[in-house]
Tab-separated table of C-alpha atoms in Angstrom:
chain	number	residue	atom	x	y	z
N	1	UNK	CA	10.183	79.334	82.411
N	2	UNK	CA	9.305	83.006	82.520
N	3	UNK	CA	7.596	84.661	85.485
N	4	UNK	CA	4.614	85.445	83.250
N	5	UNK	CA	4.136	81.796	82.242
N	6	UNK	CA	4.504	80.632	85.843
N	7	UNK	CA	1.732	83.027	86.891
N	8	UNK	CA	-0.448	81.690	84.066
N	9	UNK	CA	0.077	78.140	85.325
N	10	UNK	CA	-0.759	79.153	88.881
N	11	UNK	CA	-4.019	80.783	87.748
N	12	UNK	CA	-5.191	77.573	86.110
N	13	UNK	CA	-3.894	75.168	88.759
N	14	UNK	CA	-7.080	75.586	90.743
N	15	UNK	CA	-8.949	73.755	87.996
N	16	UNK	CA	-7.017	70.531	88.628
N	17	UNK	CA	-8.889	68.903	91.505
N	18	UNK	CA	-6.878	65.682	91.122
N	19	UNK	CA	-3.813	67.392	92.616
N	20	UNK	CA	-0.169	66.463	92.076
N	21	UNK	CA	1.154	63.144	90.808
N	22	UNK	CA	-2.177	61.961	89.441
N	23	UNK	CA	-2.924	58.956	87.250
N	24	UNK	CA	-6.073	57.729	85.586
N	25	UNK	CA	-7.411	55.446	82.880
N	26	UNK	CA	-8.853	56.508	79.556
N	27	UNK	CA	-12.211	54.746	79.701
N	28	UNK	CA	-12.783	51.228	78.440
N	29	UNK	CA	-11.910	48.077	80.356
N	30	UNK	CA	-12.070	44.377	79.414
N	31	UNK	CA	-14.779	41.950	80.481
N	32	UNK	CA	-18.399	42.308	81.534
N	33	UNK	CA	-18.214	42.358	85.349
N	34	UNK	CA	-19.330	45.870	86.278
N	35	UNK	CA	-18.801	45.523	90.027
N	36	UNK	CA	-15.316	44.028	89.837
N	37	UNK	CA	-14.223	46.645	87.295
N	38	UNK	CA	-15.543	49.594	89.294
N	39	UNK	CA	-13.880	48.243	92.431
N	40	UNK	CA	-10.570	47.879	90.560
N	41	UNK	CA	-10.697	51.408	89.168
N	42	UNK	CA	-11.552	53.068	92.484
N	43	UNK	CA	-8.950	51.110	94.452
N	44	UNK	CA	-6.162	51.584	91.879
N	45	UNK	CA	-6.629	55.309	91.262
N	46	UNK	CA	-6.847	57.241	94.503
N	47	UNK	CA	-6.837	60.771	93.056
N	48	UNK	CA	-8.653	60.400	89.719
N	49	UNK	CA	-10.933	57.352	89.480
N	50	UNK	CA	-13.363	57.198	86.573
N	51	UNK	CA	-16.553	55.623	85.315
N	52	UNK	CA	-15.363	52.557	83.348
N	53	UNK	CA	-16.784	51.496	80.006
N	54	UNK	CA	-17.303	47.775	79.315
N	55	UNK	CA	-17.982	47.443	75.573
N	56	UNK	CA	-17.935	43.628	75.677
N	57	UNK	CA	-21.470	43.807	77.091
N	58	UNK	CA	-22.642	44.678	73.593
N	59	UNK	CA	-24.480	47.549	71.858
N	60	UNK	CA	-25.223	50.374	74.245
N	61	UNK	CA	-22.126	49.678	76.347
N	62	UNK	CA	-19.795	50.858	73.577
N	63	UNK	CA	-18.481	54.417	73.352
N	64	UNK	CA	-20.955	55.590	70.700
N	65	UNK	CA	-23.938	53.664	72.073
N	66	UNK	CA	-23.474	54.896	75.637
N	67	UNK	CA	-23.440	58.503	74.450
N	68	UNK	CA	-26.506	58.130	72.225
N	69	UNK	CA	-28.391	57.132	75.364
N	70	UNK	CA	-27.562	60.560	76.844
N	71	UNK	CA	-28.889	62.614	73.959
N	72	UNK	CA	-31.865	64.880	74.685
N	73	UNK	CA	-34.761	64.473	72.238
N	74	UNK	CA	-32.604	62.497	69.808
N	75	UNK	CA	-32.709	58.717	69.665
N	76	UNK	CA	-30.700	56.039	67.899
N	77	UNK	CA	-30.924	52.386	66.967
N	78	UNK	CA	-28.386	49.804	65.859
N	79	UNK	CA	-28.165	49.008	62.148
N	80	UNK	CA	-25.685	46.635	60.426
N	81	UNK	CA	-23.629	49.717	59.520
N	82	UNK	CA	-23.667	51.187	63.038
N	83	UNK	CA	-25.773	53.561	65.123
N	84	UNK	CA	-28.486	55.495	63.252
N	85	UNK	CA	-30.887	58.249	64.286
N	86	UNK	CA	-34.441	57.031	64.855
N	87	UNK	CA	-37.820	58.709	65.350
N	88	UNK	CA	-38.490	57.441	68.857
N	89	UNK	CA	-36.698	55.741	71.755
N	90	UNK	CA	-36.629	52.032	70.971
N	91	UNK	CA	-35.030	48.933	72.440
N	92	UNK	CA	-31.460	50.070	71.726
N	93	UNK	CA	-31.922	53.463	73.368
N	94	UNK	CA	-33.517	51.849	76.405
N	95	UNK	CA	-30.668	49.356	76.637
N	96	UNK	CA	-28.014	52.080	76.450
N	97	UNK	CA	-29.719	54.054	79.209
N	98	UNK	CA	-30.170	50.961	81.373
N	99	UNK	CA	-26.497	49.998	81.066
N	100	UNK	CA	-25.386	53.515	81.988
N	101	UNK	CA	-27.667	53.523	85.060
N	102	UNK	CA	-26.145	50.212	86.117
N	103	UNK	CA	-22.652	51.643	85.700
N	104	UNK	CA	-23.502	54.762	87.696
N	105	UNK	CA	-25.225	52.756	90.439
N	106	UNK	CA	-22.138	50.593	90.823
N	107	UNK	CA	-19.721	53.510	90.789
N	108	UNK	CA	-21.850	55.263	93.418
N	109	UNK	CA	-21.628	52.181	95.631
N	110	UNK	CA	-17.826	52.142	95.530
N	111	UNK	CA	-17.401	55.913	95.994
N	112	UNK	CA	-19.437	56.371	99.174
N	113	UNK	CA	-17.692	59.100	101.186
N	114	UNK	CA	-15.269	59.848	98.359
N	115	UNK	CA	-14.056	63.421	98.025
N	116	UNK	CA	-12.083	64.501	94.998
N	117	UNK	CA	-12.009	64.378	91.228
N	118	UNK	CA	-14.172	61.791	89.469
N	119	UNK	CA	-13.859	61.419	85.682
N	120	UNK	CA	-16.811	60.696	83.408
N	121	UNK	CA	-16.143	60.057	79.701
N	122	UNK	CA	-18.550	60.495	76.799
N	123	UNK	CA	-18.051	60.670	73.048
N	124	UNK	CA	-17.313	64.193	71.863
N	125	UNK	CA	-19.536	65.970	69.322
N	126	UNK	CA	-17.300	65.541	66.284
N	127	UNK	CA	-16.502	61.873	66.715
N	128	UNK	CA	-20.200	61.332	67.410
N	129	UNK	CA	-21.142	63.268	64.255
N	130	UNK	CA	-18.727	61.126	62.233
N	131	UNK	CA	-20.130	57.864	63.613
N	132	UNK	CA	-23.854	58.502	64.006
N	133	UNK	CA	-25.878	58.062	60.825
N	134	UNK	CA	-28.825	60.076	59.613
N	135	UNK	CA	-31.876	58.221	58.332
N	136	UNK	CA	-30.388	58.079	54.812
N	137	UNK	CA	-27.311	56.253	56.054
N	138	UNK	CA	-24.947	59.214	55.740
N	139	UNK	CA	-23.110	60.523	58.796
N	140	UNK	CA	-24.481	63.531	60.617
N	141	UNK	CA	-21.128	65.135	59.855
N	142	UNK	CA	-22.326	65.747	56.301
N	143	UNK	CA	-25.113	68.088	57.447
N	144	UNK	CA	-24.058	71.265	59.313
N	145	UNK	CA	-27.566	71.711	60.714
N	146	UNK	CA	-27.591	68.136	62.015
N	147	UNK	CA	-24.232	68.776	63.673
N	148	UNK	CA	-25.616	71.827	65.453
N	149	UNK	CA	-28.652	69.878	66.644
N	150	UNK	CA	-26.444	67.022	67.798
N	151	UNK	CA	-24.177	69.342	69.797
N	152	UNK	CA	-27.174	71.006	71.468
N	153	UNK	CA	-28.726	67.619	72.293
N	154	UNK	CA	-25.446	66.336	73.713
N	155	UNK	CA	-24.985	69.503	75.777
N	156	UNK	CA	-28.377	69.079	77.417
N	157	UNK	CA	-27.720	65.390	78.078
N	158	UNK	CA	-24.364	66.217	79.670
N	159	UNK	CA	-25.929	68.785	82.001
N	160	UNK	CA	-28.277	66.104	83.258
N	161	UNK	CA	-25.488	63.513	83.556
N	162	UNK	CA	-23.184	65.820	85.516
N	163	UNK	CA	-26.028	66.841	87.823
N	164	UNK	CA	-26.719	63.151	88.428
N	165	UNK	CA	-23.066	62.471	89.254
N	166	UNK	CA	-22.974	65.402	91.697
N	167	UNK	CA	-26.114	64.093	93.392
N	168	UNK	CA	-24.848	60.510	93.621
N	169	UNK	CA	-21.344	61.421	94.889
N	170	UNK	CA	-21.715	64.740	96.735
N	171	UNK	CA	-18.019	64.992	97.548
N	172	UNK	CA	-16.917	64.536	93.950
N	173	UNK	CA	-15.728	67.170	91.508
N	174	UNK	CA	-16.810	65.814	88.107
N	175	UNK	CA	-14.151	65.825	85.407
N	176	UNK	CA	-15.800	65.568	82.002
N	177	UNK	CA	-13.796	63.761	79.328
N	178	UNK	CA	-14.841	64.177	75.696
N	179	UNK	CA	-13.541	61.269	73.612
N	180	UNK	CA	-12.588	62.592	70.181
N	181	UNK	CA	-10.517	59.935	68.359
N	182	UNK	CA	-11.984	61.052	64.997
N	183	UNK	CA	-11.396	64.780	65.520
N	184	UNK	CA	-8.227	64.971	63.427
N	185	UNK	CA	-9.880	63.143	60.508
N	186	UNK	CA	-12.876	65.467	60.750
N	187	UNK	CA	-10.620	68.535	60.621
N	188	UNK	CA	-8.649	67.121	57.684
N	189	UNK	CA	-11.701	66.098	55.685
N	190	UNK	CA	-10.792	62.438	56.011
N	191	UNK	CA	-14.096	60.868	57.109
N	192	UNK	CA	-15.532	58.735	54.290
N	193	UNK	CA	-19.137	58.850	53.124
N	194	UNK	CA	-21.416	55.805	53.222
N	195	UNK	CA	-20.329	54.749	49.727
N	196	UNK	CA	-16.673	54.927	50.659
N	197	UNK	CA	-15.822	56.786	47.452
N	198	UNK	CA	-15.870	60.310	48.821
N	199	UNK	CA	-15.100	62.101	52.054
N	200	UNK	CA	-17.117	64.686	53.928
N	201	UNK	CA	-15.987	68.273	53.649
N	202	UNK	CA	-14.033	69.458	56.673
N	203	UNK	CA	-16.049	71.875	58.820
N	204	UNK	CA	-14.639	75.305	59.474
N	205	UNK	CA	-12.276	75.153	62.443
N	206	UNK	CA	-14.086	77.976	64.171
N	207	UNK	CA	-17.278	75.891	64.113
N	208	UNK	CA	-15.440	72.871	65.527
N	209	UNK	CA	-13.921	75.025	68.240
N	210	UNK	CA	-17.249	76.658	69.020
N	211	UNK	CA	-19.027	73.327	69.477
N	212	UNK	CA	-16.347	72.166	71.885
N	213	UNK	CA	-16.547	75.451	73.762
N	214	UNK	CA	-20.306	74.991	74.130
N	215	UNK	CA	-19.749	71.601	75.739
N	216	UNK	CA	-17.035	72.959	78.027
N	217	UNK	CA	-19.670	75.402	79.275
N	218	UNK	CA	-21.975	72.540	80.291
N	219	UNK	CA	-19.492	71.561	83.010
N	220	UNK	CA	-20.256	74.834	84.832
N	221	UNK	CA	-16.623	75.512	85.704
N	222	UNK	CA	-15.582	71.943	86.444
N	223	UNK	CA	-12.668	70.575	84.387
N	224	UNK	CA	-13.144	69.272	80.862
N	225	UNK	CA	-10.555	67.064	79.169
N	226	UNK	CA	-10.500	66.067	75.502
N	227	UNK	CA	-9.007	62.675	74.658
N	228	UNK	CA	-7.672	61.558	71.287
N	229	UNK	CA	-5.473	58.533	70.726
N	230	UNK	CA	-4.971	59.494	67.043
N	231	UNK	CA	-1.933	61.195	65.495
N	232	UNK	CA	-2.056	64.943	64.969
N	233	UNK	CA	-4.008	66.060	68.020
N	234	UNK	CA	-4.985	69.738	67.419
N	235	UNK	CA	-3.477	71.102	70.628
N	236	UNK	CA	-3.901	74.844	69.826
N	237	UNK	CA	-7.569	74.438	68.818
N	238	UNK	CA	-8.347	72.476	71.971
N	239	UNK	CA	-6.655	75.054	74.160
N	240	UNK	CA	-8.658	77.855	72.513
N	241	UNK	CA	-11.864	75.914	73.193
N	242	UNK	CA	-11.195	76.300	76.909
N	243	UNK	CA	-10.490	72.719	77.961
N	244	UNK	CA	-8.604	72.134	81.195
N	245	UNK	CA	-6.657	69.150	79.862
N	246	UNK	CA	-5.706	67.243	76.721
N	247	UNK	CA	-5.310	63.461	76.735
N	248	UNK	CA	-3.134	61.899	74.027
N	249	UNK	CA	-0.901	58.982	73.051
N	250	UNK	CA	2.584	60.181	73.977
N	251	UNK	CA	4.256	57.782	71.523
N	252	UNK	CA	2.494	59.470	68.589
N	253	UNK	CA	3.906	62.937	69.269
N	254	UNK	CA	6.094	64.348	66.521
N	255	UNK	CA	8.887	66.858	66.898
N	256	UNK	CA	6.730	69.494	65.223
N	257	UNK	CA	4.282	69.216	68.134
N	258	UNK	CA	6.839	69.682	70.894
N	259	UNK	CA	6.448	73.455	70.995
N	260	UNK	CA	2.659	73.043	71.206
N	261	UNK	CA	3.158	70.781	74.213
N	262	UNK	CA	5.431	73.364	75.820
N	263	UNK	CA	2.940	76.171	75.209
N	264	UNK	CA	0.117	74.098	76.674
N	265	UNK	CA	2.186	73.296	79.767
N	266	UNK	CA	3.199	76.921	80.302
N	267	UNK	CA	-0.425	77.972	79.960
N	268	UNK	CA	-1.366	75.491	82.681
N	269	UNK	CA	-3.259	73.014	80.506
N	270	UNK	CA	-3.110	69.547	82.054
N	271	UNK	CA	-1.385	66.984	79.843
N	272	UNK	CA	-2.835	63.485	80.180
N	273	UNK	CA	0.147	61.628	78.755
N	274	UNK	CA	-0.640	58.145	77.465
N	275	UNK	CA	2.692	56.494	78.142
N	276	UNK	CA	1.673	52.883	78.754
N	277	UNK	CA	0.651	50.465	75.962
N	278	UNK	CA	-3.093	49.915	76.019
N	279	UNK	CA	-2.790	46.294	74.922
N	280	UNK	CA	-0.752	43.785	76.873
N	281	UNK	CA	-1.034	40.263	78.138
N	282	UNK	CA	1.363	39.809	81.040
N	283	UNK	CA	1.260	42.025	84.149
N	284	UNK	CA	4.938	41.164	84.590
N	285	UNK	CA	5.669	43.396	81.604
N	286	UNK	CA	5.072	46.369	83.896
N	287	UNK	CA	8.083	46.469	86.163
N	288	UNK	CA	9.693	49.901	85.740
N	289	UNK	CA	7.400	52.828	86.641
N	290	UNK	CA	10.193	55.395	86.376
N	291	UNK	CA	11.154	54.065	82.957
N	292	UNK	CA	7.571	54.417	81.770
N	293	UNK	CA	7.705	58.204	82.226
N	294	UNK	CA	11.344	58.713	81.241
N	295	UNK	CA	10.302	60.040	77.835
N	296	UNK	CA	8.052	62.629	79.442
N	297	UNK	CA	10.888	63.833	81.655
N	298	UNK	CA	13.261	63.965	78.683
N	299	UNK	CA	10.806	66.110	76.710
N	300	UNK	CA	10.299	68.355	79.750
N	301	UNK	CA	14.058	68.967	79.924
N	302	UNK	CA	14.302	69.575	76.184
N	303	UNK	CA	11.570	72.211	76.384
N	304	UNK	CA	13.221	73.899	79.348
N	305	UNK	CA	10.141	73.543	81.520
N	306	UNK	CA	10.353	73.767	85.309
N	307	UNK	CA	10.808	70.319	86.913
N	308	UNK	CA	8.637	71.436	89.825
N	309	UNK	CA	5.664	71.716	87.467
N	310	UNK	CA	6.025	68.238	85.990
N	311	UNK	CA	3.820	66.448	88.508
N	312	UNK	CA	1.389	69.398	88.505
N	313	UNK	CA	0.803	69.380	84.762
N	314	UNK	CA	1.229	65.738	83.705
N	315	UNK	CA	-1.346	63.044	84.490
N	316	UNK	CA	-0.143	59.529	83.660
N	317	UNK	CA	-2.473	57.273	81.666
N	318	UNK	CA	-2.442	54.303	79.303
N	319	UNK	CA	-2.255	55.319	75.651
N	320	UNK	CA	-5.926	54.465	75.081
N	321	UNK	CA	-8.739	52.362	76.522
N	322	UNK	CA	-7.835	48.942	77.917
N	323	UNK	CA	-10.747	46.917	76.505
N	324	UNK	CA	-8.442	45.005	74.156
N	325	UNK	CA	-6.160	43.759	76.922
N	326	UNK	CA	-6.526	40.916	79.403
N	327	UNK	CA	-8.255	41.703	82.731
N	328	UNK	CA	-5.031	40.994	84.602
N	329	UNK	CA	-3.050	43.390	82.409
N	330	UNK	CA	-5.720	46.087	82.724
N	331	UNK	CA	-5.634	45.907	86.536
N	332	UNK	CA	-1.842	45.974	86.545
N	333	UNK	CA	-1.767	48.863	84.067
N	334	UNK	CA	-3.840	51.159	86.284
N	335	UNK	CA	-1.708	50.388	89.326
N	336	UNK	CA	1.441	50.893	87.257
N	337	UNK	CA	0.249	54.315	86.065
N	338	UNK	CA	-0.309	55.337	89.686
N	339	UNK	CA	3.259	54.302	90.594
N	340	UNK	CA	4.678	56.042	87.521
N	341	UNK	CA	2.888	59.284	88.410
N	342	UNK	CA	4.404	59.233	91.893
N	343	UNK	CA	7.855	58.858	90.365
N	344	UNK	CA	7.311	62.124	88.488
N	345	UNK	CA	6.859	63.895	91.804
N	346	UNK	CA	9.642	62.046	93.614
N	347	UNK	CA	12.245	62.408	90.862
N	348	UNK	CA	11.238	65.048	88.293
N	349	UNK	CA	14.757	65.687	86.983
């Protein structure tokens, strides 16, 4: 690695409050027991715990529903086709907000005295625009003005959420994660209309980038990570938007993306590498932490990146949320990620 790229990495290292050899989860967990899940997450992940999502509790606990409850002056209700904008806050909005308060109350209880990074995930603006319906049943994605309003509403809601997290856990540095599994389809014009016969036109990439940059600004200098478990993560666009980290499914990387990974690493962008299957049944499947990250180390060598930076840049995660796995596997997966991250620091070669 050149001296110039090393200096670039050092400049951005200060925006990684989780430190070296970090591991975390993506977001969702199985079951409906909020207290047991929060306890598991905090105990398993010493350097980067997170606010878990328990979608099995029903509408309002899911990724889209939770985020609609954050929106400022925009409200949504559940329809057979999904979440739809409504004129006023109704039962579904109240439920989403109540579930989030319960989650935050529980996380606050288990992080008393905690000092360090604390990750909070919400749905990003473009996945939200692709999923949230206007009153006519079409996605907000089909209306550029609606997308702008949605981004502004989400930005205001995030400011309030992050302020709440800072108040509840004074020693925490919030790490905002924007979940964008639909981002690649949005950029490629692949999101279908309500009829299913057409697709929405892809927005200009500068508009997509600008919306993400606006949400990065809401964090007021704290780290922002974008997660996508889909193929074709737009690494250069995300880096230009100013995010501190990019979370992705490592198994979906293609050779054409290797240089983008190398450029991101040299720039100092944190790489949240999803190296562990998100769905499993037996905790006994997880017996080789070093083997779990062997592919990451092999790619690092291939790109000629400094081994000393491996544990600085890479955060070990499951490939996606763990809601589809058994509770036992989910608990074991988080602990396994923590062990695998330590192996990156202990044996980076």
